[in-house]
Coordinates of C-alpha atoms and ligand atoms in Angstrom, one line a residue:
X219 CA 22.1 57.4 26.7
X220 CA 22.3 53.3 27.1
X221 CA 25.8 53.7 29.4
X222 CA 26.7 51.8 32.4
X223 CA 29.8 52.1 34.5
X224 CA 32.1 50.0 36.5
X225 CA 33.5 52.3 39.2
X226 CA 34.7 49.7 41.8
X227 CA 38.3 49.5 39.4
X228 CA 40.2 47.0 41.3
X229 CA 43.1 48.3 40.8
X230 CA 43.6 51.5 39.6
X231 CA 47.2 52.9 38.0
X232 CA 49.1 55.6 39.4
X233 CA 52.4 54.8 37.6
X234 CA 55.6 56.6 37.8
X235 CA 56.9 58.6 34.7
X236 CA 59.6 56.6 32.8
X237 CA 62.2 58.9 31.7
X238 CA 62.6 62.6 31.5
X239 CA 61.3 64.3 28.4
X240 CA 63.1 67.1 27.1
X241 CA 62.0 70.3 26.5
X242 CA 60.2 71.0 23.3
X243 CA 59.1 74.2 22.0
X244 CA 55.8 75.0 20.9
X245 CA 54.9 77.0 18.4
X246 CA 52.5 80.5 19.1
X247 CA 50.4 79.6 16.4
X248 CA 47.4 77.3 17.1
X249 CA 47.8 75.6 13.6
X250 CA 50.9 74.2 13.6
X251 CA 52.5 71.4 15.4
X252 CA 55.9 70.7 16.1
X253 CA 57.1 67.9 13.8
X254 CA 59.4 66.7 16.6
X255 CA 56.0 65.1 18.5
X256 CA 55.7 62.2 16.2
X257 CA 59.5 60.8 16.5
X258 CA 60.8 61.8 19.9
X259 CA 61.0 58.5 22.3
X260 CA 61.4 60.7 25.1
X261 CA 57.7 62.3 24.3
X262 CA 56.5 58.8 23.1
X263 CA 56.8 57.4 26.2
X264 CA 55.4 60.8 28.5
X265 CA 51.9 59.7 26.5
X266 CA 51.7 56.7 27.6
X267 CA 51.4 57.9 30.7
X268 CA 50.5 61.4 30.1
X269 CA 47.3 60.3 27.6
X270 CA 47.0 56.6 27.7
X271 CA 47.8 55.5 30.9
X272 CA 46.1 58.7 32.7
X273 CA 42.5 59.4 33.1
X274 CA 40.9 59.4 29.3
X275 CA 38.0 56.5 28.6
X276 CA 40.0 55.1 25.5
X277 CA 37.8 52.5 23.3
X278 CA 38.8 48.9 23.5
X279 CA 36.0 47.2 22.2
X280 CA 32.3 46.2 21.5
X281 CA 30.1 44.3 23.7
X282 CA 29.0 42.6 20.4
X283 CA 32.8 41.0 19.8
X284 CA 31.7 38.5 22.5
X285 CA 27.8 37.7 21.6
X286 CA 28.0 34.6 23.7
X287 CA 28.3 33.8 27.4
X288 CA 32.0 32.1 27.5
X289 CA 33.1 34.5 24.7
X290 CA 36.4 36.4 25.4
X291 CA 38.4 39.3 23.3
X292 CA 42.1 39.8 24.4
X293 CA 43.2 43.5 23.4
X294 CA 46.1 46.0 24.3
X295 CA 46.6 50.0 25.5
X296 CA 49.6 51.1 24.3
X297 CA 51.5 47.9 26.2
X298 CA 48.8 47.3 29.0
X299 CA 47.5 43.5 28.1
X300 CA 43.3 43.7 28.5
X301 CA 41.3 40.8 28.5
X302 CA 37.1 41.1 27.9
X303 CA 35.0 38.9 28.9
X304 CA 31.3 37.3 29.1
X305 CA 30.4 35.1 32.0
X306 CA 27.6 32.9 32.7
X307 CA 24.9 35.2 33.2
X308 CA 26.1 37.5 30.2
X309 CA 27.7 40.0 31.7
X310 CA 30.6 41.9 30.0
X311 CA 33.8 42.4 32.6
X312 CA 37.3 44.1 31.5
X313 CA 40.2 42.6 33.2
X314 CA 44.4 43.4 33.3
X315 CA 45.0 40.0 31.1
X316 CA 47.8 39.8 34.3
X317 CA 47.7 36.6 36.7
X318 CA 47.7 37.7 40.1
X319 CA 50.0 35.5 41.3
X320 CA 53.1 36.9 39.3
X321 CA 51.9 38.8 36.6
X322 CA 52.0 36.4 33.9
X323 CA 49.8 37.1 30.8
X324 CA 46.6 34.9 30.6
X325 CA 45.6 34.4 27.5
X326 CA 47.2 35.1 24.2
X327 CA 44.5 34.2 21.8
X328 CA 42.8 37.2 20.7
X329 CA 38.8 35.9 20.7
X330 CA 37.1 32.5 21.5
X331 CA 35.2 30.8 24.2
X332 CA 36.9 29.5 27.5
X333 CA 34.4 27.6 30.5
X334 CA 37.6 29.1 32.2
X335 CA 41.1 30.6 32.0
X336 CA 43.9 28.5 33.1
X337 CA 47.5 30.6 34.0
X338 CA 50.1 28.3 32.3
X339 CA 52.8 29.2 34.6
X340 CA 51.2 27.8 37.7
X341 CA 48.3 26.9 36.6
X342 CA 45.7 28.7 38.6
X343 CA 42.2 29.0 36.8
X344 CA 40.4 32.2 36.5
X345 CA 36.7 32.1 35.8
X346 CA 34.8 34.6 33.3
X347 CA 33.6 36.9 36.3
X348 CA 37.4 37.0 36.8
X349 CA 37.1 34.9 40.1
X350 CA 40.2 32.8 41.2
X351 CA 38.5 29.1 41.5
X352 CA 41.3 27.2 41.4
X353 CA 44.9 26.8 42.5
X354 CA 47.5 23.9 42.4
X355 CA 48.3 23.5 46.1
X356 CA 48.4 21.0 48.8
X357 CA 46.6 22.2 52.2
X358 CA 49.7 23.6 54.1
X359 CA 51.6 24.9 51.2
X360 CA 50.7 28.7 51.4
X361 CA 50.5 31.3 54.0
X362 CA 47.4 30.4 56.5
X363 CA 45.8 34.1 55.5
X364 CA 45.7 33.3 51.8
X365 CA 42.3 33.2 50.5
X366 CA 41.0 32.9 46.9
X367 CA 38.9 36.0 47.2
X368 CA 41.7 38.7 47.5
X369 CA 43.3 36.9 44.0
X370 CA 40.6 38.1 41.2
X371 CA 41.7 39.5 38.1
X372 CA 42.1 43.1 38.5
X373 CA 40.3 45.5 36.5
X374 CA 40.6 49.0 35.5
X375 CA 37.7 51.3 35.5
X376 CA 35.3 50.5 32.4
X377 CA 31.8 51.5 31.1
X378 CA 30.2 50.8 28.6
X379 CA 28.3 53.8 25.7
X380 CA 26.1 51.8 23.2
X381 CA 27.7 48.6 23.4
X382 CA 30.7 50.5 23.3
X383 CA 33.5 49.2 25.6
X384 CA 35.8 52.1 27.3
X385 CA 38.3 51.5 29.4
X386 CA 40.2 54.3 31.8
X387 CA 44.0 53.3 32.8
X388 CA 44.2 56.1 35.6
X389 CA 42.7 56.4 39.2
X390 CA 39.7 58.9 38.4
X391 CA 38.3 59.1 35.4
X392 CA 35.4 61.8 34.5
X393 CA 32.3 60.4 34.2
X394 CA 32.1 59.3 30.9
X395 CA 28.9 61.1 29.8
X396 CA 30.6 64.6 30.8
X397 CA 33.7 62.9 28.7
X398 CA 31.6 62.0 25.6
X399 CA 29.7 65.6 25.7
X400 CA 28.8 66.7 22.1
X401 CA 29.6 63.4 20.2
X402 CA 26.7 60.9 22.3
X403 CA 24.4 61.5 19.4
X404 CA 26.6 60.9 16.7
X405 CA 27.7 57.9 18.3
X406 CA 24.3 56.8 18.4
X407 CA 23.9 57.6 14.5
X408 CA 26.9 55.8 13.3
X409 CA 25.9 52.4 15.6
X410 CA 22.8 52.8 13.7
X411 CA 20.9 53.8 16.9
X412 CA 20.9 51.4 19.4
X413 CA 24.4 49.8 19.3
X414 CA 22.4 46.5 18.3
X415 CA 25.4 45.0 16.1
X416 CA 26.6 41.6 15.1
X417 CA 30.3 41.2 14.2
X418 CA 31.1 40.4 10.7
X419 CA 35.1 40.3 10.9
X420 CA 38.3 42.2 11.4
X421 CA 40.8 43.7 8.8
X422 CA 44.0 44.0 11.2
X423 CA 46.8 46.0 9.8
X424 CA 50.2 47.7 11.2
X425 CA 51.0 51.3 10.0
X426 CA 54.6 52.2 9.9
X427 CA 53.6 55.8 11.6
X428 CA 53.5 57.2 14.4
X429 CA 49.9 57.1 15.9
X430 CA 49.0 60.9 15.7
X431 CA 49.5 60.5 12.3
X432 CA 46.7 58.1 12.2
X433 CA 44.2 60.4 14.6
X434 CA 45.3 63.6 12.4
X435 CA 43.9 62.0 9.3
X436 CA 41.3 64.9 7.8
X437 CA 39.2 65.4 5.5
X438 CA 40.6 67.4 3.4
X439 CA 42.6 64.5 1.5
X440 CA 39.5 62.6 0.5
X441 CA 39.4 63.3 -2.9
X442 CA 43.0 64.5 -3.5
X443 CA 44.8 61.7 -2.3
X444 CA 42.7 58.7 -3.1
X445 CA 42.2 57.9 -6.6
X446 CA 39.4 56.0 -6.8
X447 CA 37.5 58.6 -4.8
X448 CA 38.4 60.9 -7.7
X449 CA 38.1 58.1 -10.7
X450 CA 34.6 57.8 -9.5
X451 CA 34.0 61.5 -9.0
X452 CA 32.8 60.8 -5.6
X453 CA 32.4 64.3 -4.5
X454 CA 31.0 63.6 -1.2
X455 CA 27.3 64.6 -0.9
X456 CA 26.5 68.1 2.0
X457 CA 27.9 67.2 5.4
X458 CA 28.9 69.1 8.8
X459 CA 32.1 68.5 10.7
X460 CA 32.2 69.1 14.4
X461 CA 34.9 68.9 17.3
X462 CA 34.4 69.1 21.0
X463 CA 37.1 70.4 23.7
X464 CA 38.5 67.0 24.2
X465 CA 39.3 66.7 20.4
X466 CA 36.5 64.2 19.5
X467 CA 35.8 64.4 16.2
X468 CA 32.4 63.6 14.6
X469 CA 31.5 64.1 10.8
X470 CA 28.1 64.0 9.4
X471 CA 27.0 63.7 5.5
X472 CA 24.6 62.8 2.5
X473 CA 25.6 60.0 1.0
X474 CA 25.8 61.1 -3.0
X475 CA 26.5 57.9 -4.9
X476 CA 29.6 58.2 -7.6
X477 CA 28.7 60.1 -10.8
X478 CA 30.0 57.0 -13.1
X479 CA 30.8 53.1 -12.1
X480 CA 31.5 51.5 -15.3
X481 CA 35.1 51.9 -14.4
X482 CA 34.0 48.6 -12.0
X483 CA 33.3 45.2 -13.3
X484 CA 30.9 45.2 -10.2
X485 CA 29.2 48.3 -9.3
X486 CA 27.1 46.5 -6.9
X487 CA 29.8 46.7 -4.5
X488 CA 29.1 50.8 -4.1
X489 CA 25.2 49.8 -4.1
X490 CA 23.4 51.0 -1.5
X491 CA 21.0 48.5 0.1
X492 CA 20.4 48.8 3.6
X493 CA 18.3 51.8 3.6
X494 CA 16.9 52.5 6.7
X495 CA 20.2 53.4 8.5
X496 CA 21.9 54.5 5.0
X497 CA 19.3 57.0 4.4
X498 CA 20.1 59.1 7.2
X499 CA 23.4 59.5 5.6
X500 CA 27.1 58.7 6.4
X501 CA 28.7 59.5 9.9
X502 CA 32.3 59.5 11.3
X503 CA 33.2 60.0 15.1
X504 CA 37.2 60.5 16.4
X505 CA 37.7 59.4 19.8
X506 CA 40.3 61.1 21.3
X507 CA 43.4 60.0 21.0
X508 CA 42.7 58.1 18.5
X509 CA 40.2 55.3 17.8
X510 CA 36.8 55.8 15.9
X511 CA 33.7 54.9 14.0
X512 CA 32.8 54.7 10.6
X513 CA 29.6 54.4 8.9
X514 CA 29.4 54.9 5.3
X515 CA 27.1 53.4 2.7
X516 CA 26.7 49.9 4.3
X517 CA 29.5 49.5 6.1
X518 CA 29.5 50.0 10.1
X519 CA 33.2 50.0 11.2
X520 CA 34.8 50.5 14.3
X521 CA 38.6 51.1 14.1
X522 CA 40.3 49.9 17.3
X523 CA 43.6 51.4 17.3
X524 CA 46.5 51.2 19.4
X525 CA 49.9 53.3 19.9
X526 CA 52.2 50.1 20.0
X527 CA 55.4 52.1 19.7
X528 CA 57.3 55.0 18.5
X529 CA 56.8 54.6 15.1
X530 CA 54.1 51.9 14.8
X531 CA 50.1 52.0 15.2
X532 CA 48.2 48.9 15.4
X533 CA 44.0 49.5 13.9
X534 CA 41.7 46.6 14.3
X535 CA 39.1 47.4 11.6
X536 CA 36.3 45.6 13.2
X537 CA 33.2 45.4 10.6
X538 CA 29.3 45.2 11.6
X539 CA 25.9 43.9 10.8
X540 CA 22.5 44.8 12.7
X541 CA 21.1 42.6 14.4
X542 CA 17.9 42.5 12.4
X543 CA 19.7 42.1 9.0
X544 CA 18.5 39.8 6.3
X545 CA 21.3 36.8 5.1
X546 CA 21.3 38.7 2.0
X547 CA 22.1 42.3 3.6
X548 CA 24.9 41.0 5.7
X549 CA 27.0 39.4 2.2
X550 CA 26.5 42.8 0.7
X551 CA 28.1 44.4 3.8
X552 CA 30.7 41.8 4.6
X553 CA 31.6 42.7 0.5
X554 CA 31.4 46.1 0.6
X555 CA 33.2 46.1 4.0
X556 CA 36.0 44.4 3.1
X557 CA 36.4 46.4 -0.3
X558 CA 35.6 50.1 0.4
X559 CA 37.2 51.5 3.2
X560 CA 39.5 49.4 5.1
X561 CA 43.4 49.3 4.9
X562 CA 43.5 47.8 1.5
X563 CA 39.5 49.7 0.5
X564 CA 39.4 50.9 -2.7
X565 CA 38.7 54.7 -1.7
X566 CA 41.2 54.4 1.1
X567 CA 44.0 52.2 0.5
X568 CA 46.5 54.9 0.2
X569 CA 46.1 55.9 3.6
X570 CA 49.0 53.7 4.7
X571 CA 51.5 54.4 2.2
X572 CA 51.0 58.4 2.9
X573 CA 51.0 57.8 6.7
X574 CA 54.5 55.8 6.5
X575 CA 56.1 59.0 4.6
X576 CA 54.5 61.6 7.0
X577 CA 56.4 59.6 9.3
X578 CA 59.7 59.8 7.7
X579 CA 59.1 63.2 6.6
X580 CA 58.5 64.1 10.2
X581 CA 62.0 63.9 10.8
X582 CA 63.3 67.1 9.4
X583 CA 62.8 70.3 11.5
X584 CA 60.1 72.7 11.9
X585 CA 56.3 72.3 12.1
X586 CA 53.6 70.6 10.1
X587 CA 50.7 73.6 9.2
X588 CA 46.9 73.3 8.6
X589 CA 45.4 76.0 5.8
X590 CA 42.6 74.8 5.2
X591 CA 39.3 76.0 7.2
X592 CA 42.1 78.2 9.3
X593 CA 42.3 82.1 9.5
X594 CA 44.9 84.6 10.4
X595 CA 42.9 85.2 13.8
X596 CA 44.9 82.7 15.4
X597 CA 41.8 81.7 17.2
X598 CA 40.5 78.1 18.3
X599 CA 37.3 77.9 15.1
X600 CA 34.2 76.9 16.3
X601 CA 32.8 75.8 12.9
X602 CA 34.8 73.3 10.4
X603 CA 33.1 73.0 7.2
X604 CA 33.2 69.4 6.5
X605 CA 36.1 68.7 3.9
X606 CA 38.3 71.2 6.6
X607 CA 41.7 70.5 8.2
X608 CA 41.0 73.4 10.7
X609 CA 38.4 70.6 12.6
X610 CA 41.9 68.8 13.7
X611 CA 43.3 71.6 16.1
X612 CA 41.1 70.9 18.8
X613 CA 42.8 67.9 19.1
X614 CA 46.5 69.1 19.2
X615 CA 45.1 71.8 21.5
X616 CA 44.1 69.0 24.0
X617 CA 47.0 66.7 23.6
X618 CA 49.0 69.9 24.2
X619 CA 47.4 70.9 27.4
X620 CA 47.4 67.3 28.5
X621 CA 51.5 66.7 27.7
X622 CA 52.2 70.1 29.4
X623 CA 53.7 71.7 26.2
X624 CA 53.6 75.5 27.0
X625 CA 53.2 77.6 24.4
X626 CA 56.2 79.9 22.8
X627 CA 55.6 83.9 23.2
X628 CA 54.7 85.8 20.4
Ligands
LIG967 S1 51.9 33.3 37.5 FE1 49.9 32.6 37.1 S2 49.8 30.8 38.3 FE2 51.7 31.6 38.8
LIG968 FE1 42.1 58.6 3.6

């Protein structure tokens, strides 16, 4: 696996809990979740520091967002301000986007190319390897022991899977191969093997949901919930579905082209042209909590998404070319890309709309069930089959384990 770690984090977190969350009660059975998780503030803010500000690698970007040396990508985890970089010799570096003099946000654009990043407030300069190289001050002016060195940007552990930018929040992380176990190959698979990509653009949307509801999206909605999956009789072609301890998700397929496209003025759209990675099929990974890759047909997407509050989730739907694409290849993907299966897709589009009432149907009591793929065994499955709603437990299981919900008595 093409990995590589920075374990000398600067400044690793260790913050105090905000709040006290109140008791919650969950249920004995291992397929149902309370509904109170997704509108609770009190729980909303234990996950920040519970999940996000704690010791998961959570995905904040690829290393081909900034192709060129100069090139920077601003991003947030759940409120933590990140900044990514690419410095002179073309090294990727993953900073707090925090001045260290007092704490004030660097930059605000969210990509372009700086020879250096200049704090408005006092106007130190930062350079791309996140060295302090310059500061406002006559000789005399600060304390005798001040010395540039101790004022770089600060950085929180990172590493790097495939191109794959992670980034850990908390003071020890795992090492990230033992974190990724089970899901390295798929990953591979849905980069199209080496992680080799060029960016082709972003679809940036807000859903009015709470971000579980996002990362509990399954399959088994495909084809009941979005018409044009149905119109087209796009069954799906033979796929597997698998989840690891940690919740990961990963989801393997044949592609089986619709049955019918005359309802389309321009079946090419659905074409499929970039055979040697389409041929192997379509493939999904679910990072836990909540960020994740999409390959289907031609279109290589990696949805950057963020818990921004209570009852919003922020997805960057970054879409990819390979690098050794012809000029003709990368139109049909930016095309199919931008039509398919992002926020507004054609096959997906509903996705926000049902999100946003899950949300506001989560506000009445009780517990939202999986059926399907489940048994009466009340037993964690081992095997989903692929269209099954059983392959999200995992996940609750380890977001319950990591909040420190216990478990009612039968
Ligand atoms: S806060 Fe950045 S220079 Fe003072
Ligand atoms: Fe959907």
């Amino acid at each position: 696996m093409d990995t590589a770690i920075n374990s000398e984090a600067s400044q690793a977190r260790n913050r105090p809990e905000v709040g006290k969350m109140e008791h919650l009660a969950w249920p004995t059975r291992l397929a149902e979740v309370p509904k109170e998780v997704f509108v609770r503030p009190d729980i909303f803010e234990a996950e920040l520091n519970r999940i996000f500000y704690s010791n998961e690698w959570l995905v904040v970007g690829h290393q081909a967002e900034v192709p060129k040396n100069g090139d920077f990508k601003t991003y947030t985890l759940g409120k933590v301000p990140l900044l990514i970089t690419r410095d002179k010799q073309g090294e990727v570096h993953v900073f707090y986007n925090s001045c260290t003099h007092r704490s004030t946000q660097i930059e605000t654009a969210t990509r372009g190319n700086r020879k250096a990043f200049n704090c408005p407030y006092h106007r130190w300069g930062f350079a791309a390897t996140g060295e302090l190289i310059g500061t406002p001050n006559r000789p005399g002016d600060f304390p005798e022991s001040f010395d540039r060195k101790d004022y770089a940007l600060r950085s929180p552990h990172y590493a790097f899977v495939h191109g794959l930018i992670f980034v850990c929040l908390g003071a020890s992380p795992p090492p990230i191969e033992q974190y990724l176990d089970g899901i390295t190959d798929q990953i591979a698979a849905a980069l199209g093997g080496d992680g080799n990509l060029v960016l082709l653009g972003y679809q940036k949307v807000i859903y009015r949901a709470n971000w579980k509801t996002f990362a509990d999206n399954c399959n088994y909605h495909a084809g009941l919930l979005h018409t044009a999956f149905r119109l087209l009789n796009w069954s799906g072609g033979k796929g597997v579905q698998t989840a690891n301890a940690r919740g990961q998700r990963g989801h393997t397929s044949e592609i089986s082209l619709p049955k019918t496209t005359e309802l389309l003025n321009d079946p090419s759209i659905i074409s499929l042209r970039s055979h040697s990675d389409a041929q192997k099929g379509s493939v999904n990974v679910r990072f836990f909590p909540l960020s994740g890759i999409s390959r289907h047909m031609d279109s290589i997407n990696i949805r950057f998404a963020n818990a921004l509050s209570l009852d919003e989730t922020e997805v960057h739907y970054a879409y990819f070319a390979r690098a050794e694409d012809s000029e003709e290849l990368i139109e049909h993907r930016v095309r199919q890309a931008s039509n398919l299966l992002g926020p507004c897709g054609m096959v997906s589009m509903e996705d926000a709309a049902v999100f946003h009432r899950v949300h506001v149907g989560s506000h009445t009591p009780g517990v939202a069930v999986f059926l399907k793929g489940v048994t009466d065994a009340n037993t964690m499955p081992d095997t989903f089959g692929q269209a099954d709603e059983s392959a999200n437990m995992p996940f609750w299981e380890y977001y319950r384990a990591l909040m420190g919900f216990e478990r009612e008595q039968p």
